[in-house]
Tab-separated table of C-alpha atoms and ligand atoms in Angstrom:
chain	number	residue	atom	x	y	z
A	1	MET	CA	114.022	99.933	153.138
A	2	LYS	CA	113.264	100.864	156.709
A	3	ILE	CA	111.315	99.158	159.503
A	4	VAL	CA	110.167	101.004	162.629
A	5	VAL	CA	109.547	98.815	165.692
A	6	ILE	CA	107.030	100.250	168.168
A	7	GLN	CA	106.657	98.776	171.651
A	8	GLY	CA	103.739	99.688	173.883
A	9	PRO	CA	103.195	100.138	177.610
A	10	ASN	CA	105.100	98.071	180.177
A	11	LEU	CA	107.192	96.226	177.595
A	12	ASN	CA	110.193	98.089	179.062
A	13	MET	CA	109.678	95.763	182.066
A	14	LEU	CA	110.400	92.611	180.028
A	15	GLY	CA	112.854	90.286	181.706
A	16	VAL	CA	112.494	92.257	184.942
A	17	ARG	CA	109.011	91.203	186.185
A	18	GLU	CA	106.440	88.483	185.298
A	19	GLN	CA	109.024	86.213	183.669
A	20	HIS	CA	106.574	83.291	184.035
A	21	ILE	CA	104.314	84.985	181.454
A	22	TYR	CA	106.674	86.948	179.195
A	23	GLY	CA	109.967	85.083	179.611
A	24	PRO	CA	113.438	86.139	180.753
A	25	MET	CA	114.535	88.191	177.737
A	26	LYS	CA	114.911	91.936	178.119
A	27	LEU	CA	113.537	94.303	175.478
A	28	GLU	CA	117.058	95.445	174.573
A	29	ASP	CA	118.096	91.795	173.944
A	30	ILE	CA	115.139	91.325	171.578
A	31	HIS	CA	116.055	94.548	169.811
A	32	ALA	CA	119.720	93.513	169.514
A	33	GLN	CA	118.657	90.297	167.739
A	34	MET	CA	116.344	92.229	165.420
A	35	LYS	CA	119.121	94.715	164.619
A	36	ASN	CA	121.459	91.849	163.676
A	37	PHE	CA	118.879	90.313	161.371
A	38	ALA	CA	118.109	93.712	159.810
A	39	GLU	CA	121.823	94.276	159.112
A	40	GLN	CA	122.130	90.809	157.543
A	41	ASN	CA	119.274	91.729	155.205
A	42	GLY	CA	120.387	95.276	154.394
A	43	VAL	CA	117.366	96.802	156.109
A	44	GLU	CA	117.393	99.946	158.252
A	45	ILE	CA	115.680	99.572	161.631
A	46	GLU	CA	114.592	101.945	164.415
A	47	PHE	CA	113.198	101.097	167.868
A	48	PHE	CA	110.709	103.043	169.961
A	49	GLN	CA	109.006	102.213	173.260
A	50	SER	CA	106.457	104.296	175.118
A	51	ASN	CA	103.992	103.854	177.930
A	52	LEU	CA	101.874	106.725	176.550
A	53	GLU	CA	99.137	106.314	173.948
A	54	GLY	CA	99.633	109.793	172.408
A	55	GLU	CA	103.367	109.250	171.994
A	56	ILE	CA	102.678	106.009	170.127
A	57	VAL	CA	100.195	107.835	167.865
A	58	ASP	CA	102.850	110.540	167.220
A	59	LYS	CA	105.464	107.888	166.370
A	60	ILE	CA	103.134	106.146	163.914
A	61	GLN	CA	102.452	109.494	162.219
A	62	GLU	CA	106.217	110.183	162.048
A	63	CYS	CA	106.588	106.963	160.060
A	64	LEU	CA	104.901	108.685	157.101
A	65	GLY	CA	107.524	109.199	154.408
A	66	ASP	CA	110.143	107.591	156.656
A	67	ALA	CA	109.277	103.904	157.149
A	68	ASP	CA	108.306	101.164	154.708
A	69	GLY	CA	107.019	98.838	157.418
A	70	ILE	CA	105.930	98.920	161.058
A	71	ILE	CA	106.308	96.097	163.563
A	72	ILE	CA	104.187	96.907	166.592
A	73	ASN	CA	103.306	95.382	169.922
A	74	PRO	CA	100.708	97.849	171.199
A	75	ALA	CA	100.529	95.755	174.433
A	76	ALA	CA	97.380	96.576	176.447
A	77	TYR	CA	96.443	99.322	173.956
A	78	SER	CA	95.737	96.556	171.414
A	79	HIS	CA	92.517	95.928	173.275
A	80	THR	CA	91.456	99.532	173.864
A	81	SER	CA	93.040	102.141	171.614
A	82	ILE	CA	90.942	103.475	168.758
A	83	ALA	CA	93.530	106.284	168.478
A	84	ILE	CA	96.389	103.859	167.695
A	85	ARG	CA	94.168	101.888	165.334
A	86	ASP	CA	93.179	105.090	163.486
A	87	ALA	CA	96.834	106.167	163.224
A	88	LEU	CA	97.880	102.787	161.792
A	89	SER	CA	95.019	102.925	159.337
A	90	ALA	CA	95.757	106.550	158.329
A	91	VAL	CA	99.459	106.132	157.464
A	92	GLU	CA	98.777	103.166	155.135
A	93	ILE	CA	102.161	101.617	155.922
A	94	PRO	CA	102.041	97.806	156.244
A	95	ALA	CA	102.104	96.803	159.908
A	96	ILE	CA	102.636	93.458	161.604
A	97	GLU	CA	101.332	93.144	165.162
A	98	VAL	CA	103.291	90.973	167.577
A	99	HIS	CA	102.176	89.566	170.933
A	100	LEU	CA	104.612	87.600	173.031
A	101	SER	CA	101.815	85.637	174.672
A	102	ASN	CA	98.947	83.834	172.991
A	103	ILE	CA	96.271	86.454	173.659
A	104	HIS	CA	93.590	83.952	172.541
A	105	ALA	CA	94.461	81.613	175.401
A	106	ARG	CA	94.259	84.303	178.087
A	107	GLU	CA	91.522	86.432	179.696
A	108	ASP	CA	88.521	87.293	177.520
A	109	PHE	CA	89.449	90.999	177.451
A	110	ARG	CA	92.749	90.134	175.707
A	111	LYS	CA	91.174	87.985	172.995
A	112	LYS	CA	90.148	90.929	170.817
A	113	SER	CA	92.757	93.239	169.317
A	114	ILE	CA	91.257	96.268	167.603
A	115	THR	CA	94.662	97.293	166.262
A	116	ALA	CA	95.232	93.866	164.693
A	117	GLU	CA	92.175	94.493	162.522
A	118	VAL	CA	94.131	97.115	160.556
A	119	SER	CA	97.398	95.157	160.431
A	120	ALA	CA	98.735	93.130	157.512
A	121	GLY	CA	99.502	90.238	159.846
A	122	VAL	CA	99.514	89.132	163.475
A	123	ILE	CA	101.885	86.844	165.391
A	124	ALA	CA	100.941	85.750	168.911
A	125	GLY	CA	102.221	83.227	171.413
A	126	MET	CA	105.704	82.708	169.978
A	127	GLY	CA	107.539	84.696	172.651
A	128	PRO	CA	110.480	86.874	171.511
A	129	PHE	CA	110.850	84.675	168.384
A	130	GLY	CA	107.611	86.317	167.206
A	131	TYR	CA	109.575	89.504	166.502
A	132	HIS	CA	111.969	87.547	164.257
A	133	LEU	CA	109.027	85.998	162.409
A	134	ALA	CA	107.537	89.472	162.014
A	135	MET	CA	110.770	90.702	160.444
A	136	VAL	CA	110.834	87.819	157.964
A	137	GLY	CA	107.218	88.611	157.054
A	138	MET	CA	107.792	92.350	156.835
A	139	ILE	CA	110.869	92.013	154.597
A	140	GLN	CA	108.794	89.820	152.267
A	141	ILE	CA	105.923	92.375	152.210
A	142	MET	CA	108.296	95.318	151.580
A	143	GLN	CA	110.038	93.448	148.743
A	144	GLU	CA	106.692	92.620	147.113
A	145	ILE	CA	105.565	96.263	147.323
A	146	LYS	CA	108.883	97.483	145.878
A	147	ALA	CA	108.687	94.977	143.006
A	148	MET	CA	105.139	96.173	142.224
A	149	GLN	CA	106.212	99.836	142.297
A	150	ASP	CA	109.224	99.106	140.042
A	151	ALA	CA	106.998	97.251	137.548
A	152	GLN	CA	104.512	100.130	137.539
A	153	GLN	CA	107.290	102.686	136.923
A	154	GLU	CA	108.637	100.606	134.069
A	155	GLN	CA	105.163	100.450	132.482
A	156	GLU	CA	104.769	104.208	132.765
A	157	ALA	CA	108.221	104.920	131.223
B	201	CA2	O1	101.547	89.230	174.864
B	201	CA2	C1	101.835	90.404	174.610
B	201	CA2	O2	102.822	90.740	173.970
B	201	CA2	C2	100.947	91.527	175.165
B	201	CA2	O3	100.879	92.540	174.192
B	201	CA2	C3	101.637	92.039	176.407
B	201	CA2	C4	100.839	93.110	177.127
B	201	CA2	C5	99.401	92.654	177.385
B	201	CA2	O4	98.643	93.703	177.946
B	201	CA2	C6	98.737	92.178	176.101
B	201	CA2	O5	97.437	91.717	176.418
B	201	CA2	C7	99.525	91.049	175.476
B	201	CA2	C8	101.474	93.445	178.479
B	201	CA2	C9	102.870	93.897	178.370
B	201	CA2	C10	103.384	93.977	179.763
B	201	CA2	O6	104.675	93.461	179.775
B	201	CA2	C11	105.211	93.225	181.004
B	201	CA2	C12	106.427	92.608	180.995
B	201	CA2	C13	107.053	92.337	182.155
B	201	CA2	C14	106.456	92.685	183.356
B	201	CA2	C15	105.241	93.290	183.364
B	201	CA2	C16	104.607	93.580	182.170
């Protein structure tokens, strides 16, 4: 089972600027923790960050036939990108959207996520721990899907 983690624009600046909003942890520290947890659970994991909308769309498309789950923080594109939403919808791979901050407690323009509408679940406001929660949720979802597929195969045999 494989999870692809996709990080959107400016998240490469985590721990470098605006620590009062997003905290002191760097993106690579968050990824190191996720990698540890993935290894403990026998799950393959890949990380990708881009500041470019088209590159994020390409990465989501590349997940087809490669990933069983997507954990994504589309960052500001959550509020604007129909292209990322369409890509997530098209690949039909379960996705969990993570926001470090509680987008519902911030400016009005952050309160709506159009990408969250096509995600299996959303975690917001839990800081870096949100990525851990997303992994727990995604492992559960992937196991449920695998159990369903195994049962179906057994019925067909
Ligand atoms: O809370 C989140 O995770 C967000 O996705 C973060 C985005 C923001 O546009 C969303 O509304 C909510 C911004 C990511 C920018 O991250 C920075 C980190 C450090 C310094 C500057 C930006």
